[in-house]
Amino acid sequence: MSFQSSNLYIRRLEYRTLNIRPPLTTIFTMAMAFKMATTGMWVTEECKSSFMEMKWKKVHRFIVFKIDEGSRLVTVDKVGGPGEGYDELAASLPDDDCRYAVFDFDFVTVDNCRKSKIFFIAWSPTASRIRAKMLYATSKDGLRRVLDGIHYEVQATDPTEMGFDVIKDRAK
């Protein structure tokens, strides 16, 4: 148990023994700390705010995340503007290292309705190191919990597994 999570645990016990209700922000902070403490990774505020901008304001078309192994933080690697498409996302994923990505896929249904679905892509190419693959695989669920509102998940080891046709078929 890390210092931060043990400190929050003690604070939670203090509220319980005093029989008072903690403020809502404290409850949220404690819940998020325990979620991420189980994976051993921490998600930066930049990741959360960039995702919310993509989801609600449509400022970004995609976001690529990476794990900094030294600090054990999930950080934003690249952000795609609203004019960029799926080809730019695929080009921004490295051939020899793992990444996470979220992609906002806009499409028109058969009933002529405009819809938008958010895809979570776990990119783990075969040329990447085994340690990196294990780190990204174990941290994936923690990041997905923080990024609320993801509709579909795609796990890919080569570009054909995450082609535009795969995304289009999953969305419909």
Short mmCIF file of N, CA and C in Angstrom, two decimals:
data_model
loop_
_atom_site.label_atom_id
_atom_site.label_comp_id
_atom_site.label_asym_id
_atom_site.label_seq_id
_atom_site.Cartn_x
_atom_site.Cartn_y
_atom_site.Cartn_z
N MET A 1 0.85 -1.17 0.00
CA MET A 1 0.00 0.00 0.00
C MET A 1 0.90 1.23 0.00
N SER A 2 0.67 2.16 -0.90
CA SER A 2 1.50 3.34 -0.99
C SER A 2 1.15 4.33 0.11
N PHE A 3 1.99 5.36 0.26
CA PHE A 3 1.77 6.35 1.30
C PHE A 3 0.46 7.08 1.09
N GLN A 4 0.16 7.47 -0.19
CA GLN A 4 -1.07 8.19 -0.46
C GLN A 4 -2.29 7.37 -0.12
N SER A 5 -2.33 6.13 -0.54
CA SER A 5 -3.51 5.31 -0.29
C SER A 5 -3.64 4.98 1.19
N SER A 6 -2.52 4.77 1.91
CA SER A 6 -2.63 4.50 3.34
C SER A 6 -3.09 5.74 4.09
N ASN A 7 -2.67 6.92 3.65
CA ASN A 7 -3.11 8.16 4.26
C ASN A 7 -4.61 8.35 4.07
N LEU A 8 -5.13 8.04 2.89
CA LEU A 8 -6.56 8.14 2.65
C LEU A 8 -7.33 7.10 3.45
N TYR A 9 -6.73 5.93 3.65
CA TYR A 9 -7.38 4.90 4.46
C TYR A 9 -7.51 5.37 5.90
N ILE A 10 -6.47 5.99 6.43
CA ILE A 10 -6.53 6.51 7.80
C ILE A 10 -7.57 7.61 7.90
N ARG A 11 -7.63 8.50 6.90
CA ARG A 11 -8.63 9.56 6.91
C ARG A 11 -10.04 8.97 6.89
N ARG A 12 -10.22 7.91 6.11
CA ARG A 12 -11.53 7.26 6.06
C ARG A 12 -11.90 6.67 7.41
N LEU A 13 -10.94 6.08 8.11
CA LEU A 13 -11.19 5.55 9.45
C LEU A 13 -11.53 6.65 10.44
N GLU A 14 -10.87 7.81 10.30
CA GLU A 14 -11.17 8.93 11.20
C GLU A 14 -12.61 9.38 11.02
N TYR A 15 -13.08 9.49 9.79
CA TYR A 15 -14.46 9.88 9.57
C TYR A 15 -15.42 8.85 10.15
N ARG A 16 -15.07 7.58 10.02
CA ARG A 16 -15.93 6.52 10.51
C ARG A 16 -16.00 6.53 12.05
N THR A 17 -14.87 6.73 12.73
CA THR A 17 -14.87 6.72 14.19
C THR A 17 -15.52 7.96 14.78
N LEU A 18 -15.44 9.09 14.08
CA LEU A 18 -16.09 10.30 14.57
C LEU A 18 -17.58 10.32 14.22
N ASN A 19 -18.01 9.36 13.43
CA ASN A 19 -19.41 9.23 13.03
C ASN A 19 -19.92 10.48 12.31
N ILE A 20 -19.08 11.02 11.43
CA ILE A 20 -19.50 12.15 10.61
C ILE A 20 -19.34 11.76 9.15
N ARG A 21 -20.00 12.50 8.33
CA ARG A 21 -19.96 12.21 6.90
C ARG A 21 -18.89 13.07 6.23
N PRO A 22 -17.97 12.45 5.48
CA PRO A 22 -16.93 13.25 4.81
C PRO A 22 -17.52 14.04 3.65
N PRO A 23 -16.85 15.13 3.25
CA PRO A 23 -17.31 15.88 2.08
C PRO A 23 -17.28 15.00 0.83
N LEU A 24 -18.10 15.34 -0.13
CA LEU A 24 -18.22 14.54 -1.35
C LEU A 24 -16.89 14.46 -2.10
N THR A 25 -16.12 15.54 -2.13
CA THR A 25 -14.84 15.50 -2.84
C THR A 25 -13.88 14.52 -2.19
N THR A 26 -13.95 14.41 -0.87
CA THR A 26 -13.08 13.46 -0.17
C THR A 26 -13.47 12.03 -0.51
N ILE A 27 -14.77 11.76 -0.59
CA ILE A 27 -15.24 10.42 -0.95
C ILE A 27 -14.75 10.08 -2.36
N PHE A 28 -14.89 11.04 -3.29
CA PHE A 28 -14.46 10.80 -4.67
C PHE A 28 -12.95 10.55 -4.73
N THR A 29 -12.18 11.37 -4.00
CA THR A 29 -10.73 11.22 -4.00
C THR A 29 -10.33 9.87 -3.44
N MET A 30 -10.97 9.44 -2.36
CA MET A 30 -10.64 8.15 -1.77
C MET A 30 -10.97 7.02 -2.73
N ALA A 31 -12.12 7.11 -3.39
CA ALA A 31 -12.51 6.05 -4.32
C ALA A 31 -11.55 5.96 -5.49
N MET A 32 -11.15 7.10 -6.06
CA MET A 32 -10.23 7.10 -7.19
C MET A 32 -8.85 6.59 -6.77
N ALA A 33 -8.41 6.96 -5.57
CA ALA A 33 -7.09 6.51 -5.11
C ALA A 33 -7.07 5.00 -4.93
N PHE A 34 -8.15 4.44 -4.40
CA PHE A 34 -8.17 3.00 -4.21
C PHE A 34 -8.29 2.27 -5.54
N LYS A 35 -9.02 2.82 -6.49
CA LYS A 35 -9.12 2.18 -7.80
C LYS A 35 -7.75 2.09 -8.47
N MET A 36 -7.05 3.20 -8.49
CA MET A 36 -5.77 3.21 -9.18
C MET A 36 -4.68 2.53 -8.36
N ALA A 37 -4.85 2.47 -7.03
CA ALA A 37 -3.84 1.81 -6.20
C ALA A 37 -3.80 0.31 -6.48
N THR A 38 -4.92 -0.26 -6.89
CA THR A 38 -4.94 -1.69 -7.16
C THR A 38 -4.14 -2.03 -8.41
N THR A 39 -4.03 -1.11 -9.36
CA THR A 39 -3.28 -1.38 -10.57
C THR A 39 -1.83 -0.95 -10.46
N GLY A 40 -1.51 -0.09 -9.52
CA GLY A 40 -0.15 0.41 -9.37
C GLY A 40 0.16 1.58 -10.27
N MET A 41 -0.77 2.04 -11.08
CA MET A 41 -0.58 3.16 -11.98
C MET A 41 -1.45 4.33 -11.52
N TRP A 42 -1.01 5.52 -11.87
CA TRP A 42 -1.77 6.73 -11.57
C TRP A 42 -2.02 7.45 -12.88
N VAL A 43 -3.22 7.98 -13.03
CA VAL A 43 -3.60 8.71 -14.24
C VAL A 43 -3.50 10.20 -13.95
N THR A 44 -2.82 10.94 -14.81
CA THR A 44 -2.66 12.37 -14.60
C THR A 44 -3.97 13.11 -14.89
N GLU A 45 -4.08 14.31 -14.35
CA GLU A 45 -5.26 15.14 -14.59
C GLU A 45 -5.38 15.51 -16.06
N GLU A 46 -4.24 15.64 -16.75
CA GLU A 46 -4.25 15.97 -18.17
C GLU A 46 -4.99 14.89 -18.97
N CYS A 47 -4.83 13.63 -18.58
CA CYS A 47 -5.54 12.54 -19.27
C CYS A 47 -7.04 12.69 -19.11
N LYS A 48 -7.47 12.93 -17.88
CA LYS A 48 -8.90 13.06 -17.60
C LYS A 48 -9.49 14.27 -18.31
N SER A 49 -8.81 15.42 -18.22
CA SER A 49 -9.36 16.63 -18.82
C SER A 49 -9.36 16.54 -20.35
N SER A 50 -8.33 15.96 -20.94
CA SER A 50 -8.31 15.80 -22.40
C SER A 50 -9.44 14.89 -22.87
N PHE A 51 -9.69 13.82 -22.10
CA PHE A 51 -10.78 12.92 -22.47
C PHE A 51 -12.13 13.62 -22.37
N MET A 52 -12.34 14.40 -21.31
CA MET A 52 -13.61 15.12 -21.16
C MET A 52 -13.79 16.15 -22.27
N GLU A 53 -12.70 16.82 -22.67
CA GLU A 53 -12.79 17.75 -23.80
C GLU A 53 -13.17 17.03 -25.08
N MET A 54 -12.62 15.85 -25.28
CA MET A 54 -12.96 15.07 -26.47
C MET A 54 -14.41 14.61 -26.42
N LYS A 55 -14.83 14.17 -25.26
CA LYS A 55 -16.17 13.60 -25.12
C LYS A 55 -17.27 14.67 -25.21
N TRP A 56 -17.10 15.76 -24.51
CA TRP A 56 -18.18 16.75 -24.42
C TRP A 56 -18.02 17.92 -25.38
N LYS A 57 -16.81 18.42 -25.55
CA LYS A 57 -16.62 19.61 -26.38
C LYS A 57 -16.23 19.28 -27.81
N LYS A 58 -15.86 18.03 -28.08
CA LYS A 58 -15.44 17.58 -29.41
C LYS A 58 -14.23 18.38 -29.92
N VAL A 59 -13.33 18.73 -29.00
CA VAL A 59 -12.12 19.48 -29.35
C VAL A 59 -11.08 18.56 -29.98
N HIS A 60 -11.05 17.31 -29.53
CA HIS A 60 -10.07 16.34 -30.03
C HIS A 60 -10.80 15.21 -30.75
N ARG A 61 -10.13 14.64 -31.72
CA ARG A 61 -10.69 13.48 -32.42
C ARG A 61 -10.17 12.18 -31.82
N PHE A 62 -8.93 12.21 -31.35
CA PHE A 62 -8.36 11.04 -30.69
C PHE A 62 -7.31 11.49 -29.69
N ILE A 63 -7.02 10.61 -28.73
CA ILE A 63 -5.97 10.85 -27.73
C ILE A 63 -5.18 9.56 -27.60
N VAL A 64 -3.86 9.68 -27.61
CA VAL A 64 -2.97 8.53 -27.41
C VAL A 64 -2.32 8.70 -26.04
N PHE A 65 -2.39 7.65 -25.23
CA PHE A 65 -1.82 7.66 -23.88
C PHE A 65 -0.62 6.72 -23.83
N LYS A 66 0.34 7.06 -22.96
CA LYS A 66 1.47 6.17 -22.73
C LYS A 66 1.75 6.11 -21.24
N ILE A 67 2.43 5.04 -20.83
CA ILE A 67 2.81 4.87 -19.43
C ILE A 67 4.28 5.23 -19.29
N ASP A 68 4.56 6.15 -18.39
CA ASP A 68 5.94 6.48 -18.05
C ASP A 68 6.38 5.49 -16.99
N GLU A 69 7.24 4.57 -17.37
CA GLU A 69 7.63 3.48 -16.47
C GLU A 69 8.38 3.97 -15.24
N GLY A 70 9.10 5.08 -15.35
CA GLY A 70 9.86 5.60 -14.22
C GLY A 70 8.97 6.13 -13.12
N SER A 71 7.99 6.96 -13.50
CA SER A 71 7.10 7.56 -12.51
C SER A 71 5.81 6.78 -12.32
N ARG A 72 5.57 5.77 -13.15
CA ARG A 72 4.37 4.94 -13.10
C ARG A 72 3.10 5.79 -13.26
N LEU A 73 3.17 6.72 -14.21
CA LEU A 73 2.05 7.59 -14.52
C LEU A 73 1.56 7.34 -15.94
N VAL A 74 0.24 7.37 -16.13
CA VAL A 74 -0.33 7.34 -17.47
C VAL A 74 -0.45 8.79 -17.92
N THR A 75 0.19 9.13 -19.02
CA THR A 75 0.22 10.51 -19.51
C THR A 75 -0.29 10.57 -20.95
N VAL A 76 -0.58 11.78 -21.41
CA VAL A 76 -1.01 11.99 -22.79
C VAL A 76 0.22 12.04 -23.68
N ASP A 77 0.23 11.23 -24.72
CA ASP A 77 1.34 11.18 -25.66
C ASP A 77 1.08 12.07 -26.87
N LYS A 78 -0.13 11.98 -27.43
CA LYS A 78 -0.49 12.77 -28.62
C LYS A 78 -1.98 13.03 -28.61
N VAL A 79 -2.35 14.20 -29.09
CA VAL A 79 -3.76 14.58 -29.20
C VAL A 79 -4.03 14.95 -30.64
N GLY A 80 -5.09 14.39 -31.20
CA GLY A 80 -5.47 14.68 -32.58
C GLY A 80 -6.55 15.73 -32.62
N GLY A 81 -6.38 16.73 -33.45
CA GLY A 81 -7.36 17.80 -33.58
C GLY A 81 -8.66 17.32 -34.21
N PRO A 82 -9.67 18.19 -34.24
CA PRO A 82 -10.97 17.77 -34.77
C PRO A 82 -10.95 17.46 -36.27
N GLY A 83 -9.98 17.98 -37.00
CA GLY A 83 -9.89 17.71 -38.44
C GLY A 83 -9.14 16.44 -38.78
N GLU A 84 -8.45 15.87 -37.80
CA GLU A 84 -7.68 14.65 -38.06
C GLU A 84 -8.59 13.43 -38.01
N GLY A 85 -8.18 12.37 -38.68
CA GLY A 85 -9.01 11.19 -38.78
C GLY A 85 -8.34 9.94 -38.24
N TYR A 86 -8.91 8.82 -38.62
CA TYR A 86 -8.42 7.54 -38.12
C TYR A 86 -7.04 7.19 -38.67
N ASP A 87 -6.74 7.63 -39.87
CA ASP A 87 -5.41 7.36 -40.44
C ASP A 87 -4.30 8.02 -39.63
N GLU A 88 -4.56 9.24 -39.16
CA GLU A 88 -3.56 9.92 -38.32
C GLU A 88 -3.38 9.22 -36.98
N LEU A 89 -4.47 8.68 -36.43
CA LEU A 89 -4.37 7.91 -35.19
C LEU A 89 -3.51 6.67 -35.41
N ALA A 90 -3.79 5.92 -36.46
CA ALA A 90 -3.02 4.71 -36.74
C ALA A 90 -1.55 5.03 -36.99
N ALA A 91 -1.27 6.15 -37.63
CA ALA A 91 0.12 6.54 -37.90
C ALA A 91 0.85 6.98 -36.63
N SER A 92 0.12 7.45 -35.63
CA SER A 92 0.77 7.94 -34.41
C SER A 92 1.10 6.82 -33.42
N LEU A 93 0.65 5.60 -33.67
CA LEU A 93 0.98 4.48 -32.79
C LEU A 93 2.32 3.88 -33.21
N PRO A 94 3.26 3.75 -32.28
CA PRO A 94 4.59 3.23 -32.64
C PRO A 94 4.57 1.74 -32.97
N ASP A 95 5.52 1.32 -33.80
CA ASP A 95 5.60 -0.08 -34.21
C ASP A 95 6.25 -0.98 -33.16
N ASP A 96 6.96 -0.37 -32.21
CA ASP A 96 7.73 -1.18 -31.26
C ASP A 96 7.43 -0.88 -29.79
N ASP A 97 6.33 -0.19 -29.50
CA ASP A 97 5.99 0.11 -28.11
C ASP A 97 4.47 0.12 -27.95
N CYS A 98 4.01 -0.20 -26.76
CA CYS A 98 2.58 -0.26 -26.47
C CYS A 98 2.02 1.14 -26.22
N ARG A 99 0.74 1.30 -26.46
CA ARG A 99 0.03 2.55 -26.19
C ARG A 99 -1.44 2.24 -25.95
N TYR A 100 -2.12 3.20 -25.34
CA TYR A 100 -3.58 3.21 -25.28
C TYR A 100 -4.04 4.36 -26.16
N ALA A 101 -5.23 4.22 -26.73
CA ALA A 101 -5.79 5.32 -27.51
C ALA A 101 -7.30 5.32 -27.35
N VAL A 102 -7.88 6.51 -27.43
CA VAL A 102 -9.33 6.63 -27.51
C VAL A 102 -9.63 7.40 -28.79
N PHE A 103 -10.66 6.95 -29.48
CA PHE A 103 -11.01 7.52 -30.78
C PHE A 103 -12.50 7.81 -30.79
N ASP A 104 -12.86 9.03 -31.17
CA ASP A 104 -14.26 9.44 -31.27
C ASP A 104 -14.71 9.21 -32.71
N PHE A 105 -15.51 8.16 -32.90
CA PHE A 105 -15.94 7.76 -34.24
C PHE A 105 -17.33 8.31 -34.52
N ASP A 106 -17.44 9.22 -35.47
CA ASP A 106 -18.72 9.79 -35.88
C ASP A 106 -19.21 9.07 -37.13
N PHE A 107 -20.50 8.74 -37.15
CA PHE A 107 -21.06 8.04 -38.30
C PHE A 107 -22.55 8.36 -38.42
N VAL A 108 -23.11 7.99 -39.56
CA VAL A 108 -24.53 8.19 -39.83
C VAL A 108 -25.18 6.82 -39.93
N THR A 109 -26.28 6.61 -39.20
CA THR A 109 -26.96 5.32 -39.19
C THR A 109 -27.82 5.16 -40.45
N VAL A 110 -28.44 4.00 -40.56
CA VAL A 110 -29.33 3.70 -41.68
C VAL A 110 -30.53 4.65 -41.67
N ASP A 111 -30.95 5.06 -40.47
CA ASP A 111 -32.09 5.97 -40.32
C ASP A 111 -31.70 7.43 -40.50
N ASN A 112 -30.49 7.68 -40.99
CA ASN A 112 -29.96 9.02 -41.24
C ASN A 112 -29.81 9.84 -39.96
N CYS A 113 -29.40 9.18 -38.88
CA CYS A 113 -29.12 9.85 -37.61
C CYS A 113 -27.61 9.91 -37.41
N ARG A 114 -27.14 11.08 -36.98
CA ARG A 114 -25.71 11.22 -36.68
C ARG A 114 -25.45 10.67 -35.28
N LYS A 115 -24.46 9.79 -35.17
CA LYS A 115 -24.09 9.21 -33.88
C LYS A 115 -22.59 9.29 -33.69
N SER A 116 -22.19 9.16 -32.44
CA SER A 116 -20.78 9.19 -32.09
C SER A 116 -20.53 8.11 -31.04
N LYS A 117 -19.53 7.29 -31.27
CA LYS A 117 -19.13 6.24 -30.33
C LYS A 117 -17.65 6.40 -30.02
N ILE A 118 -17.30 6.20 -28.75
CA ILE A 118 -15.91 6.32 -28.33
C ILE A 118 -15.31 4.93 -28.20
N PHE A 119 -14.20 4.72 -28.89
CA PHE A 119 -13.48 3.45 -28.88
C PHE A 119 -12.24 3.57 -28.02
N PHE A 120 -11.98 2.54 -27.23
CA PHE A 120 -10.74 2.42 -26.47
C PHE A 120 -9.90 1.38 -27.18
N ILE A 121 -8.69 1.74 -27.56
CA ILE A 121 -7.80 0.84 -28.30
C ILE A 121 -6.59 0.53 -27.43
N ALA A 122 -6.37 -0.75 -27.18
CA ALA A 122 -5.18 -1.20 -26.46
C ALA A 122 -4.20 -1.71 -27.50
N TRP A 123 -3.17 -0.93 -27.78
CA TRP A 123 -2.20 -1.23 -28.83
C TRP A 123 -0.99 -1.92 -28.19
N SER A 124 -0.75 -3.16 -28.58
CA SER A 124 0.36 -3.94 -28.04
C SER A 124 1.01 -4.72 -29.18
N PRO A 125 1.89 -4.06 -29.95
CA PRO A 125 2.48 -4.74 -31.12
C PRO A 125 3.40 -5.88 -30.72
N THR A 126 3.57 -6.82 -31.61
CA THR A 126 4.40 -7.99 -31.32
C THR A 126 5.87 -7.62 -31.13
N ALA A 127 6.32 -6.52 -31.70
CA ALA A 127 7.72 -6.11 -31.58
C ALA A 127 8.03 -5.41 -30.26
N SER A 128 7.02 -5.13 -29.44
CA SER A 128 7.28 -4.44 -28.17
C SER A 128 7.84 -5.40 -27.13
N ARG A 129 8.46 -4.82 -26.10
CA ARG A 129 9.07 -5.62 -25.04
C ARG A 129 7.99 -6.35 -24.23
N ILE A 130 8.30 -7.50 -23.71
CA ILE A 130 7.35 -8.28 -22.92
C ILE A 130 6.98 -7.53 -21.65
N ARG A 131 7.94 -6.86 -21.03
CA ARG A 131 7.66 -6.09 -19.81
C ARG A 131 6.62 -5.00 -20.09
N ALA A 132 6.76 -4.32 -21.22
CA ALA A 132 5.80 -3.27 -21.59
C ALA A 132 4.42 -3.87 -21.84
N LYS A 133 4.37 -5.01 -22.50
CA LYS A 133 3.09 -5.67 -22.76
C LYS A 133 2.38 -6.01 -21.46
N MET A 134 3.13 -6.56 -20.50
CA MET A 134 2.54 -6.92 -19.21
C MET A 134 2.07 -5.68 -18.45
N LEU A 135 2.85 -4.63 -18.47
CA LEU A 135 2.51 -3.39 -17.78
C LEU A 135 1.23 -2.78 -18.35
N TYR A 136 1.13 -2.73 -19.66
CA TYR A 136 -0.05 -2.16 -20.30
C TYR A 136 -1.28 -3.06 -20.10
N ALA A 137 -1.09 -4.36 -20.12
CA ALA A 137 -2.23 -5.27 -19.94
C ALA A 137 -2.80 -5.17 -18.53
N THR A 138 -1.95 -5.03 -17.52
CA THR A 138 -2.44 -4.97 -16.15
C THR A 138 -3.00 -3.60 -15.79
N SER A 139 -2.62 -2.56 -16.49
CA SER A 139 -3.08 -1.21 -16.17
C SER A 139 -4.29 -0.77 -16.99
N LYS A 140 -4.68 -1.56 -17.96
CA LYS A 140 -5.75 -1.17 -18.88
C LYS A 140 -7.08 -0.92 -18.18
N ASP A 141 -7.49 -1.81 -17.29
CA ASP A 141 -8.78 -1.66 -16.63
C ASP A 141 -8.83 -0.43 -15.73
N GLY A 142 -7.73 -0.11 -15.09
CA GLY A 142 -7.68 1.09 -14.25
C GLY A 142 -7.89 2.35 -15.06
N LEU A 143 -7.28 2.44 -16.23
CA LEU A 143 -7.47 3.61 -17.09
C LEU A 143 -8.89 3.66 -17.63
N ARG A 144 -9.43 2.53 -18.00
CA ARG A 144 -10.80 2.50 -18.53
C ARG A 144 -11.81 2.96 -17.49
N ARG A 145 -11.57 2.63 -16.22
CA ARG A 145 -12.47 3.07 -15.15
C ARG A 145 -12.45 4.59 -15.00
N VAL A 146 -11.29 5.18 -15.19
CA VAL A 146 -11.17 6.63 -15.05
C VAL A 146 -11.81 7.33 -16.25
N LEU A 147 -11.67 6.78 -17.43
CA LEU A 147 -12.24 7.37 -18.64
C LEU A 147 -13.67 6.86 -18.81
N ASP A 148 -14.58 7.53 -18.20
CA ASP A 148 -15.98 7.10 -18.19
C ASP A 148 -16.67 7.51 -19.49
N GLY A 149 -17.33 6.56 -20.13
CA GLY A 149 -18.07 6.86 -21.35
C GLY A 149 -17.54 6.16 -22.58
N ILE A 150 -16.72 5.16 -22.40
CA ILE A 150 -16.18 4.41 -23.54
C ILE A 150 -17.21 3.36 -23.95
N HIS A 151 -17.50 3.29 -25.25
CA HIS A 151 -18.51 2.36 -25.74
C HIS A 151 -17.95 1.00 -26.13
N TYR A 152 -16.82 0.98 -26.82
CA TYR A 152 -16.25 -0.27 -27.33
C TYR A 152 -14.76 -0.32 -27.04
N GLU A 153 -14.25 -1.55 -26.97
CA GLU A 153 -12.82 -1.75 -26.77
C GLU A 153 -12.27 -2.63 -27.88
N VAL A 154 -11.10 -2.26 -28.38
CA VAL A 154 -10.41 -3.03 -29.41
C VAL A 154 -9.00 -3.30 -28.90
N GLN A 155 -8.59 -4.56 -28.94
CA GLN A 155 -7.22 -4.93 -28.60
C GLN A 155 -6.53 -5.34 -29.89
N ALA A 156 -5.39 -4.72 -30.15
CA ALA A 156 -4.71 -4.95 -31.42
C ALA A 156 -3.22 -5.17 -31.23
N THR A 157 -2.69 -6.10 -32.01
CA THR A 157 -1.24 -6.35 -32.02
C THR A 157 -0.62 -5.97 -33.37
N ASP A 158 -1.44 -5.78 -34.38
CA ASP A 158 -0.95 -5.28 -35.67
C ASP A 158 -2.04 -4.40 -36.29
N PRO A 159 -1.69 -3.59 -37.28
CA PRO A 159 -2.65 -2.64 -37.84
C PRO A 159 -3.91 -3.26 -38.44
N THR A 160 -3.85 -4.50 -38.89
CA THR A 160 -5.04 -5.11 -39.49
C THR A 160 -6.12 -5.41 -38.45
N GLU A 161 -5.73 -5.61 -37.19
CA GLU A 161 -6.71 -5.89 -36.14
C GLU A 161 -7.46 -4.66 -35.69
N MET A 162 -6.98 -3.48 -36.06
CA MET A 162 -7.66 -2.25 -35.68
C MET A 162 -7.92 -1.36 -36.90
N GLY A 163 -8.15 -1.98 -38.03
CA GLY A 163 -8.41 -1.23 -39.25
C GLY A 163 -9.72 -0.46 -39.16
N PHE A 164 -9.88 0.49 -40.07
CA PHE A 164 -11.08 1.32 -40.07
C PHE A 164 -12.34 0.48 -40.27
N ASP A 165 -12.25 -0.58 -41.06
CA ASP A 165 -13.41 -1.45 -41.27
C ASP A 165 -13.83 -2.15 -39.98
N VAL A 166 -12.86 -2.53 -39.15
CA VAL A 166 -13.16 -3.17 -37.86
C VAL A 166 -13.91 -2.19 -36.97
N ILE A 167 -13.45 -0.95 -36.92
CA ILE A 167 -14.10 0.08 -36.11
C ILE A 167 -15.51 0.34 -36.60
N LYS A 168 -15.66 0.44 -37.92
CA LYS A 168 -16.97 0.72 -38.51
C LYS A 168 -17.95 -0.42 -38.24
N ASP A 169 -17.50 -1.67 -38.35
CA ASP A 169 -18.37 -2.82 -38.09
C ASP A 169 -18.79 -2.89 -36.63
N ARG A 170 -17.89 -2.59 -35.71
CA ARG A 170 -18.21 -2.65 -34.29
C ARG A 170 -19.20 -1.56 -33.88
N ALA A 171 -19.15 -0.41 -34.55
CA ALA A 171 -20.01 0.71 -34.18
C ALA A 171 -21.46 0.49 -34.60
N LYS A 172 -21.68 -0.30 -35.62
CA LYS A 172 -23.05 -0.47 -36.11
C LYS A 172 -23.71 -1.66 -35.58
#
